[in-house]
Tab-separated table of C-alpha atoms and ligand atoms in Angstrom:
chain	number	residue	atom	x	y	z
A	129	UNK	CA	-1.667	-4.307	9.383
A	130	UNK	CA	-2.266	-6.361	12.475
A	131	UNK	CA	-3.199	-6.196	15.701
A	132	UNK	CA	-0.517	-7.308	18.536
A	133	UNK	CA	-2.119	-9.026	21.322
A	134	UNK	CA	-1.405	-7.125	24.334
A	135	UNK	CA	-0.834	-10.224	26.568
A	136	UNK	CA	0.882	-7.795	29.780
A	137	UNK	CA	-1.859	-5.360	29.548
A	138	UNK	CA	-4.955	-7.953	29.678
A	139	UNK	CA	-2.935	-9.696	32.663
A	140	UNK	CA	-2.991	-6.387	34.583
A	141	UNK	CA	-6.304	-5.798	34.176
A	142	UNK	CA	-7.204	-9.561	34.855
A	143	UNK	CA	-4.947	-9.213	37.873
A	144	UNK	CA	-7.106	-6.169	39.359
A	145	UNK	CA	-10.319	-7.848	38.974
A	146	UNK	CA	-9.107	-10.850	41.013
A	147	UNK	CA	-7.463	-8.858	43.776
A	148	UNK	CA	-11.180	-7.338	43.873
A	149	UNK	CA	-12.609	-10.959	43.743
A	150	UNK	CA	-10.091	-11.945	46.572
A	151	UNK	CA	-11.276	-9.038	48.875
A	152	UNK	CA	-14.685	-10.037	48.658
A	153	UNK	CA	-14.113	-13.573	49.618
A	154	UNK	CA	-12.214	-12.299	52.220
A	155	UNK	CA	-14.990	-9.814	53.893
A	156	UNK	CA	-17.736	-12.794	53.356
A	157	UNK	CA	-15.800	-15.345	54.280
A	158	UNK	CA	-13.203	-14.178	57.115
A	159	UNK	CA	-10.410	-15.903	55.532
A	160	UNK	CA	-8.090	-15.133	53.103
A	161	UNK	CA	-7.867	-16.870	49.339
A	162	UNK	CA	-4.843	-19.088	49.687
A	163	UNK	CA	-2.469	-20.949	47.660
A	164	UNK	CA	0.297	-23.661	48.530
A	165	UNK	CA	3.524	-23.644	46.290
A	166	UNK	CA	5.189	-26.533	46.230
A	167	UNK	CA	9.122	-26.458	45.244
A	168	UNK	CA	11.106	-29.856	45.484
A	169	UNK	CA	14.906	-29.143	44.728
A	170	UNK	CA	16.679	-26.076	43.327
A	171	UNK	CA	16.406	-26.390	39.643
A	172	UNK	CA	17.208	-22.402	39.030
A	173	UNK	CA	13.977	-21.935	36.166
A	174	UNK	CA	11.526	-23.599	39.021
A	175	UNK	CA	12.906	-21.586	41.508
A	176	UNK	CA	12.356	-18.063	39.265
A	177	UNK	CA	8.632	-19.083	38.667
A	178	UNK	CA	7.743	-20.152	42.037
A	179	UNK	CA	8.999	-16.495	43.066
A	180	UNK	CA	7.214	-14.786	40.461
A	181	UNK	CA	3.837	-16.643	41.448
A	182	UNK	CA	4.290	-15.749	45.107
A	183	UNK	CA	5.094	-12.162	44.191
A	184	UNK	CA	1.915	-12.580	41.305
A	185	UNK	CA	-0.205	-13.724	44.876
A	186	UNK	CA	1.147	-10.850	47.177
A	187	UNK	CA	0.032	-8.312	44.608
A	188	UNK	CA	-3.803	-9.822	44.586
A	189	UNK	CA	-4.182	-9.965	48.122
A	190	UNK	CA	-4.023	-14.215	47.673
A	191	UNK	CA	-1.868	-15.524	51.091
A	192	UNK	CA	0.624	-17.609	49.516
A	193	UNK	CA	2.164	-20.809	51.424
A	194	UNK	CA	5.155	-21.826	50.628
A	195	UNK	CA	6.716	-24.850	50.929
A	196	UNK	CA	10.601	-25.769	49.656
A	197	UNK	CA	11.522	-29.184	49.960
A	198	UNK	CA	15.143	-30.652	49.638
A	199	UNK	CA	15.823	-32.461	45.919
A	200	UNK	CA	16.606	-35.727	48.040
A	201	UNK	CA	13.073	-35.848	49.849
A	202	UNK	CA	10.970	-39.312	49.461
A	203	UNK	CA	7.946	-39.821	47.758
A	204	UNK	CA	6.243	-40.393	51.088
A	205	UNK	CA	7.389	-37.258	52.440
A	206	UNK	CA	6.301	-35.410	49.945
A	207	UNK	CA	2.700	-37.112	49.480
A	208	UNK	CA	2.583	-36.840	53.221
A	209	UNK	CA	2.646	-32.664	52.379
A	210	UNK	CA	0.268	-32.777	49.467
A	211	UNK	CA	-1.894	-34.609	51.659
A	212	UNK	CA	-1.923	-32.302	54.736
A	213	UNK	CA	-2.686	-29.394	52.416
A	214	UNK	CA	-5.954	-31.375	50.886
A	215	UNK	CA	-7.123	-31.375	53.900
A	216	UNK	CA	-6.113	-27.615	55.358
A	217	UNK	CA	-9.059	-25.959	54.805
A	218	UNK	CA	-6.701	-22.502	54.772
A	219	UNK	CA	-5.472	-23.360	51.393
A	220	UNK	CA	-8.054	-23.661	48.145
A	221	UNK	CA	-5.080	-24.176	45.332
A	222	UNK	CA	-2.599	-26.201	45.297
A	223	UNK	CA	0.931	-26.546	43.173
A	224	UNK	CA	3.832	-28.146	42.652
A	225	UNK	CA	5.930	-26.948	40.712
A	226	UNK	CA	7.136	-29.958	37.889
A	227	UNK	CA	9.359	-31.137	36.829
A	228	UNK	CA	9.870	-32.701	39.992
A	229	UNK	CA	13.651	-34.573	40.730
A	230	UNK	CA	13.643	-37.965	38.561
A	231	UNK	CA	13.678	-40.035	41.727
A	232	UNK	CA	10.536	-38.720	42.423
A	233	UNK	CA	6.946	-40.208	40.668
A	234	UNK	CA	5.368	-37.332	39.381
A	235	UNK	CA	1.900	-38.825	38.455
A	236	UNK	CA	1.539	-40.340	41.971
A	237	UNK	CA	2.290	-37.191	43.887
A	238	UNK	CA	-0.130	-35.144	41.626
A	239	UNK	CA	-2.472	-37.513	42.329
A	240	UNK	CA	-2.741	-36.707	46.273
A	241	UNK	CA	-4.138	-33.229	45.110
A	242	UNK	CA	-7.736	-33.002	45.135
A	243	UNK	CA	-9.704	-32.135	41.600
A	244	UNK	CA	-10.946	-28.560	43.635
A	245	UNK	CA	-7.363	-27.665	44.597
A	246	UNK	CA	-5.935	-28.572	41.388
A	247	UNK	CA	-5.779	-25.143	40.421
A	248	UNK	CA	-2.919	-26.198	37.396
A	249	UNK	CA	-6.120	-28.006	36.018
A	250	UNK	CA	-3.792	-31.686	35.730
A	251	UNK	CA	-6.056	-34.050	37.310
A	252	UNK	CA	-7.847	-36.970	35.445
A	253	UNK	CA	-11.070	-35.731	36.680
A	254	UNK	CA	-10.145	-31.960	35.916
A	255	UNK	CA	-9.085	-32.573	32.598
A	256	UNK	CA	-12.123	-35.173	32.081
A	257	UNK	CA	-14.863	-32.627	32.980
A	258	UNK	CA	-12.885	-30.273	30.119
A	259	UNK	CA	-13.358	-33.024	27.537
A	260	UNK	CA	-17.110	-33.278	28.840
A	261	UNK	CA	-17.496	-29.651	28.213
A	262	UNK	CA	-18.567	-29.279	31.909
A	263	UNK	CA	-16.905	-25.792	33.908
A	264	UNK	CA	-14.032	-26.756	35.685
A	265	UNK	CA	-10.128	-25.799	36.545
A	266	UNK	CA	-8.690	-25.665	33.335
A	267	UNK	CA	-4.651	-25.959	32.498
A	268	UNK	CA	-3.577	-21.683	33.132
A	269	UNK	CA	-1.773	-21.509	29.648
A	270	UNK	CA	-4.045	-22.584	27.482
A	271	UNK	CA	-7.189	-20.802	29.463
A	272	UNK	CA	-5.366	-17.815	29.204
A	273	UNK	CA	-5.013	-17.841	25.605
A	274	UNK	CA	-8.998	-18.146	25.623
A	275	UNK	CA	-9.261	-14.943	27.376
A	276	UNK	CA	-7.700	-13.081	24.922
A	277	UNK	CA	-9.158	-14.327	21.633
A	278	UNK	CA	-12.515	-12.868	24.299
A	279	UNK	CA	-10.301	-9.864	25.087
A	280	UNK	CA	-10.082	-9.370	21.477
A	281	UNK	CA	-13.086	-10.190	20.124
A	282	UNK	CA	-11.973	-13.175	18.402
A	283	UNK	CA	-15.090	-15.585	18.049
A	284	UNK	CA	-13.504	-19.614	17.462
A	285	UNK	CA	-17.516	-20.658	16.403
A	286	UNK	CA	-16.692	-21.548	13.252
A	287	UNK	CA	-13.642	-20.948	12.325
A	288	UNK	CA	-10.424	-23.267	11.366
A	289	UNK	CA	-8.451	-23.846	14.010
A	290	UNK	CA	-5.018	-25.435	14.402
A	291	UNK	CA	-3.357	-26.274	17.566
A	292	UNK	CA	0.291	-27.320	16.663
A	293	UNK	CA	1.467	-29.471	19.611
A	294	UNK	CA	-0.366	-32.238	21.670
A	295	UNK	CA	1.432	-31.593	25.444
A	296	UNK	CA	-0.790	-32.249	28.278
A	297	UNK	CA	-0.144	-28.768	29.687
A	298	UNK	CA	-0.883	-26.978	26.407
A	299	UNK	CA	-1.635	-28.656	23.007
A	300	UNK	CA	-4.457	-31.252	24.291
A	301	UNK	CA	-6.484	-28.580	26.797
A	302	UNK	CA	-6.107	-26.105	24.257
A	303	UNK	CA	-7.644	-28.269	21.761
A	304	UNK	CA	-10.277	-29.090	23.582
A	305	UNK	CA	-11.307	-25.290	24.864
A	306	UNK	CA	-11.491	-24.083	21.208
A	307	UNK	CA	-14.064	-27.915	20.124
A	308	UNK	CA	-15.712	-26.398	23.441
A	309	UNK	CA	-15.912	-22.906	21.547
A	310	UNK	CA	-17.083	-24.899	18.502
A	311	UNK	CA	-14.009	-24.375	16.245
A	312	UNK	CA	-13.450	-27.205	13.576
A	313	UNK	CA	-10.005	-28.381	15.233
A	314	UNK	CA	-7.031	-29.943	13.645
A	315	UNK	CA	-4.149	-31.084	16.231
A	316	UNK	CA	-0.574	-31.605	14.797
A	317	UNK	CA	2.537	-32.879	16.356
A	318	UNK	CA	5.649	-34.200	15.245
A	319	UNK	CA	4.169	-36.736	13.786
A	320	UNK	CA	2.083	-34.717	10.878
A	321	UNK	CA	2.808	-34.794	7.553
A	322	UNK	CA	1.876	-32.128	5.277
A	323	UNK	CA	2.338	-29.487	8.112
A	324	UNK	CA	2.864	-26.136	6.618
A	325	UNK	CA	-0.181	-27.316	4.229
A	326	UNK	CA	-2.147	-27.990	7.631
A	327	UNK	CA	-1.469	-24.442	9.075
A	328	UNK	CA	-1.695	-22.565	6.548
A	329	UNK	CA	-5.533	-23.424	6.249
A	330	UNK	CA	-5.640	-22.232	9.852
A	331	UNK	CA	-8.056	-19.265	10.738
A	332	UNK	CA	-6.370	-19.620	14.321
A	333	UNK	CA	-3.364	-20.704	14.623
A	334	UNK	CA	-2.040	-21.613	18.163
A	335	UNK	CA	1.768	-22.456	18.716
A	336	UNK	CA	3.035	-24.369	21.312
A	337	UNK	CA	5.853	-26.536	20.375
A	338	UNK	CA	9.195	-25.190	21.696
A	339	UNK	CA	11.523	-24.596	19.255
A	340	UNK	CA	12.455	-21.487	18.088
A	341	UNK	CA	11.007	-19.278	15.260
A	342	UNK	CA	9.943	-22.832	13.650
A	343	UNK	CA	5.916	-20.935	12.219
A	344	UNK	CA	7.442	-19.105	8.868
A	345	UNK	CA	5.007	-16.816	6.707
A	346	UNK	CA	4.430	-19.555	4.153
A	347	UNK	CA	2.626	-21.998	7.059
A	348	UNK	CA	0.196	-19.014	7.729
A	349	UNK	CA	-2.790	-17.620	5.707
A	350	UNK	CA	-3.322	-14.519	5.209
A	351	UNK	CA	-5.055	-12.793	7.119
A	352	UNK	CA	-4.719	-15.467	10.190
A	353	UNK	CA	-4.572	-14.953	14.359
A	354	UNK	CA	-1.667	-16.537	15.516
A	355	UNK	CA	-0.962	-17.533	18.853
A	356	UNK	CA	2.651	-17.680	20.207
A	357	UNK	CA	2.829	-19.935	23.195
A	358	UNK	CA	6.492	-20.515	22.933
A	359	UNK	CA	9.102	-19.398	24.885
A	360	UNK	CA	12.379	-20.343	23.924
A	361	UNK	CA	15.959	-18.997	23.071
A	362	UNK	CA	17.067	-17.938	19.975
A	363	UNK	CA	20.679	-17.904	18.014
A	364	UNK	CA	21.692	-14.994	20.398
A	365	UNK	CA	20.498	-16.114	23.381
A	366	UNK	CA	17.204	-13.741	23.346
A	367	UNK	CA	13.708	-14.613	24.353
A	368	UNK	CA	11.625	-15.862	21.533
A	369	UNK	CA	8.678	-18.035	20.435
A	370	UNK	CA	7.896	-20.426	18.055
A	371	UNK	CA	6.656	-17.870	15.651
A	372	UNK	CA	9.370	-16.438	13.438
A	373	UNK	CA	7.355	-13.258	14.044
A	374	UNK	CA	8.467	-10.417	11.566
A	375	UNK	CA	7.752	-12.495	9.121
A	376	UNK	CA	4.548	-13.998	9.818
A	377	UNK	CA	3.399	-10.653	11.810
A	378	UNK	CA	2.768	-8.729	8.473
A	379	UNK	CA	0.410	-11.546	6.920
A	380	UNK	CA	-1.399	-12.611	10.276
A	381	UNK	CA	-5.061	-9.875	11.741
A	382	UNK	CA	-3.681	-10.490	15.179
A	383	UNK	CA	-0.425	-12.127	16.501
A	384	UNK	CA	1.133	-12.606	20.147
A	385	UNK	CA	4.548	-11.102	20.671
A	386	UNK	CA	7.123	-12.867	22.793
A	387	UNK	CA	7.880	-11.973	25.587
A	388	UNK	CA	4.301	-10.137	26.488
A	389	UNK	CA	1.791	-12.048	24.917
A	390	UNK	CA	1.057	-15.256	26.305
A	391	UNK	CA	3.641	-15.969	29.199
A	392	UNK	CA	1.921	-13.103	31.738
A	393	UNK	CA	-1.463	-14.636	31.172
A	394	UNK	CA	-0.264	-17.856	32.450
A	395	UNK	CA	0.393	-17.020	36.364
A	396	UNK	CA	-2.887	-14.979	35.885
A	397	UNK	CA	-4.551	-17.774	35.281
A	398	UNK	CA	-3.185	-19.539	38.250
A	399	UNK	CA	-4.530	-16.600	40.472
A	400	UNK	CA	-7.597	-16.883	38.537
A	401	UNK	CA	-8.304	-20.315	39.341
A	402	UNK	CA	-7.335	-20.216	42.762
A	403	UNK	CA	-10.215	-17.658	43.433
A	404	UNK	CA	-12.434	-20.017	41.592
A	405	UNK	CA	-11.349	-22.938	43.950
A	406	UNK	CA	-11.477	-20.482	47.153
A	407	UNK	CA	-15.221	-19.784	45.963
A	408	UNK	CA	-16.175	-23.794	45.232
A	409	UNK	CA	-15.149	-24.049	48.687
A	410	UNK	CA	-16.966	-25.736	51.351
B	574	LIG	P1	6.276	-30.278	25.072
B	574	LIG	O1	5.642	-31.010	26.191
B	574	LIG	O2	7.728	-30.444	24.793
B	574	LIG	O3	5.461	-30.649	23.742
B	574	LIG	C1	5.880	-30.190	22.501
B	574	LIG	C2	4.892	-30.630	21.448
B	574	LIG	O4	5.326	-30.101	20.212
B	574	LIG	C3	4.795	-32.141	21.273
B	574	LIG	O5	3.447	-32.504	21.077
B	574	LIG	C4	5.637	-32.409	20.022
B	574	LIG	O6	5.145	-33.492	19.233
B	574	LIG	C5	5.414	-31.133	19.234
B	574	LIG	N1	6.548	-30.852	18.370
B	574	LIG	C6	7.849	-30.715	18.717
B	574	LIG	N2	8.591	-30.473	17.618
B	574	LIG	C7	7.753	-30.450	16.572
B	574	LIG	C8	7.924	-30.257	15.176
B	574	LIG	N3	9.129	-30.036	14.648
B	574	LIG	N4	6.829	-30.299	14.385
B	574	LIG	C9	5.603	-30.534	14.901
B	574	LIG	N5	5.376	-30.726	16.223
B	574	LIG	C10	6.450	-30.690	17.038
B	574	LIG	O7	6.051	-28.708	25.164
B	574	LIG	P2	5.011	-27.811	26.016
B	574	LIG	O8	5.237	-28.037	27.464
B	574	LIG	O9	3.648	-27.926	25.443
B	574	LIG	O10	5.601	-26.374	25.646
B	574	LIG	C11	5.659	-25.898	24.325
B	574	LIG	C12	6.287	-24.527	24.323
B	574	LIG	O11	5.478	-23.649	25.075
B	574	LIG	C13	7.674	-24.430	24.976
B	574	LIG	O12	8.427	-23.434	24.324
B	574	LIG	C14	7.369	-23.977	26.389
B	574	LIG	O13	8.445	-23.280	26.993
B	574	LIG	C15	6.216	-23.059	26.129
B	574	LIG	N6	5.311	-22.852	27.259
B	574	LIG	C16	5.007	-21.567	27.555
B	574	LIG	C17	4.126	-21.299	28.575
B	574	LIG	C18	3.793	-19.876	28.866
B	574	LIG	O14	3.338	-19.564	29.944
B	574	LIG	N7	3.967	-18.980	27.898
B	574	LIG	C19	3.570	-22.330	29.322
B	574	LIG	C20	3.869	-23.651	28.984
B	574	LIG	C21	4.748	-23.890	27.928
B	574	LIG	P3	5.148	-35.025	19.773
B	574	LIG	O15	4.012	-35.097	20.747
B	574	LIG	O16	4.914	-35.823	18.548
B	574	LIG	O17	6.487	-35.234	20.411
């Protein structure tokens, strides 16, 4: 029988210990934790998560800033933003929300944010100190998956671990937390051959690929924790992972369920960092 990874009820609990964290900066400090959310254009999905992290920073007691910018605005206008909130020293995270408007260069605006505000843990120097194995902001999706193999009691020293997709966001930082955790770590992408051979050898098995129910049983050992980081749509429209997950749920210890497993660690995360960053502060 196994164990379903209660991602909703670790990101409460998460949630409570940060609004505590964010109090107590607050009475030492005399200033609230805050966050700037950047939103450039009205792409509907953007627009849905940059409510639900301002409503995720209202509930913790983090004082949100929020900034909504037209899809036509320039580059400069928009670095000219990022660059005001480096230096305000109100605000200890900042975000924008991607994908940003084609027009716009996405690498050169996420560059104006500096490596202690860069609470989405993007930055060359953020991502660098990850590979080094130093502390630092790491990517919220893939850190959140950490905390509940911990949650769990799931120990990566060790054990086989295969992260199936290589994004920036997810596959590479995830990669490198569980090398960090001193799991023997295979990476696969569309390129792999041999795949189902690959994850079926998989003690751990971590998901993030984007495309529906594509993990069957036969790519997963027996026995296995698999982690869904998918979130995609299936035949009828319905929220779903990249785990087909009745039928690898019977053979895995511990599986996430989508929705509820991984997805509401994510915006914890972001809360989670932007307390660290409020705390790094000068
Ligand atoms: P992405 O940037 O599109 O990357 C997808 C990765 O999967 C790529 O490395 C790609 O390989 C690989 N891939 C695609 N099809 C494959 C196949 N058939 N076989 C093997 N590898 C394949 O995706 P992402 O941003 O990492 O997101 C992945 C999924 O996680 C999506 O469903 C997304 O919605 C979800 N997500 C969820 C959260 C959350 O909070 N729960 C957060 C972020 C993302 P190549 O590199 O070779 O192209």
């Amino acid at each position: 029988m196994s164990t379903i990874i209660d991602g909703k009820a670790l990101a409460a609990k998460l949630r409570g210990q940060i609004r505590e964290r964010a109090a107590a900066f607050c009475a030492e400090r005399g200033q609230d934790v805050g966050l700037a959310v950047v939103l450039v254009g009205n792409d509907p999905a953007s627009e849905v998560y940059v409510r639900n992290k301002i409503k995720a920073c209202e509930e913790t007691g983090i004082r949100s800033f929020s900034y909504r910018l037209p899809a036509e605005t320039r580059q400069e206008q928009l670095e000219e933003l990022l660059q005001t909130l480096a230096a305000d020293a109100r605000v200890h995270g900042i975000l924008v929300q991607l994908p940003l408007p084609k027009h716009l260069d996405e690498r050169a605006a996420l560059a104006c944010i500096p490596a202690e505000k860069d609470v989405d843990g993007f930055c060359a120097q953020n991502v660098g100190n990850l590979a080094m194995g130093r502390d630092t902001l790491v990517a919220c999706t893939p850190h959140g998956v950490m905390k509940m193999l911990e949650e769990y009691g799931i120990d990566p020293r060790g054990k086989r671990a295969v992260v199936l997709g290589r994004s920036n966001i997810v596959g590479k930082p995830m990669a490198m937390l569980l090398l960090n955790a001193d799991a023997t770590v295979t990476v696969c992408h569309s390129k792999t051959k041999d795949l189902r051979e690959v994850c079926s050898q998989a003690d751990i098995l971590v998901v993030a690929i984007g495309r529906a129910k594509f993990v069957t049983a036969d790519m997963v050992k027996e026995g296995a924790v698999v982690i869904d980081v998918g979130m995609d749509r299936d035949e009828n429209g319905k929220l779903c992972g990249d785990v087909d997950f009745a039928s690898v749920a019977p053979k895995a210890s511990y599986i996430t369920p989508v929705p509820g497993g991984v997805g509401p660690m994510t915006i914890t995360m972001l809360l989670y960092n932007t307390v660290l960053a409020a705390y790094g502060s000068k």
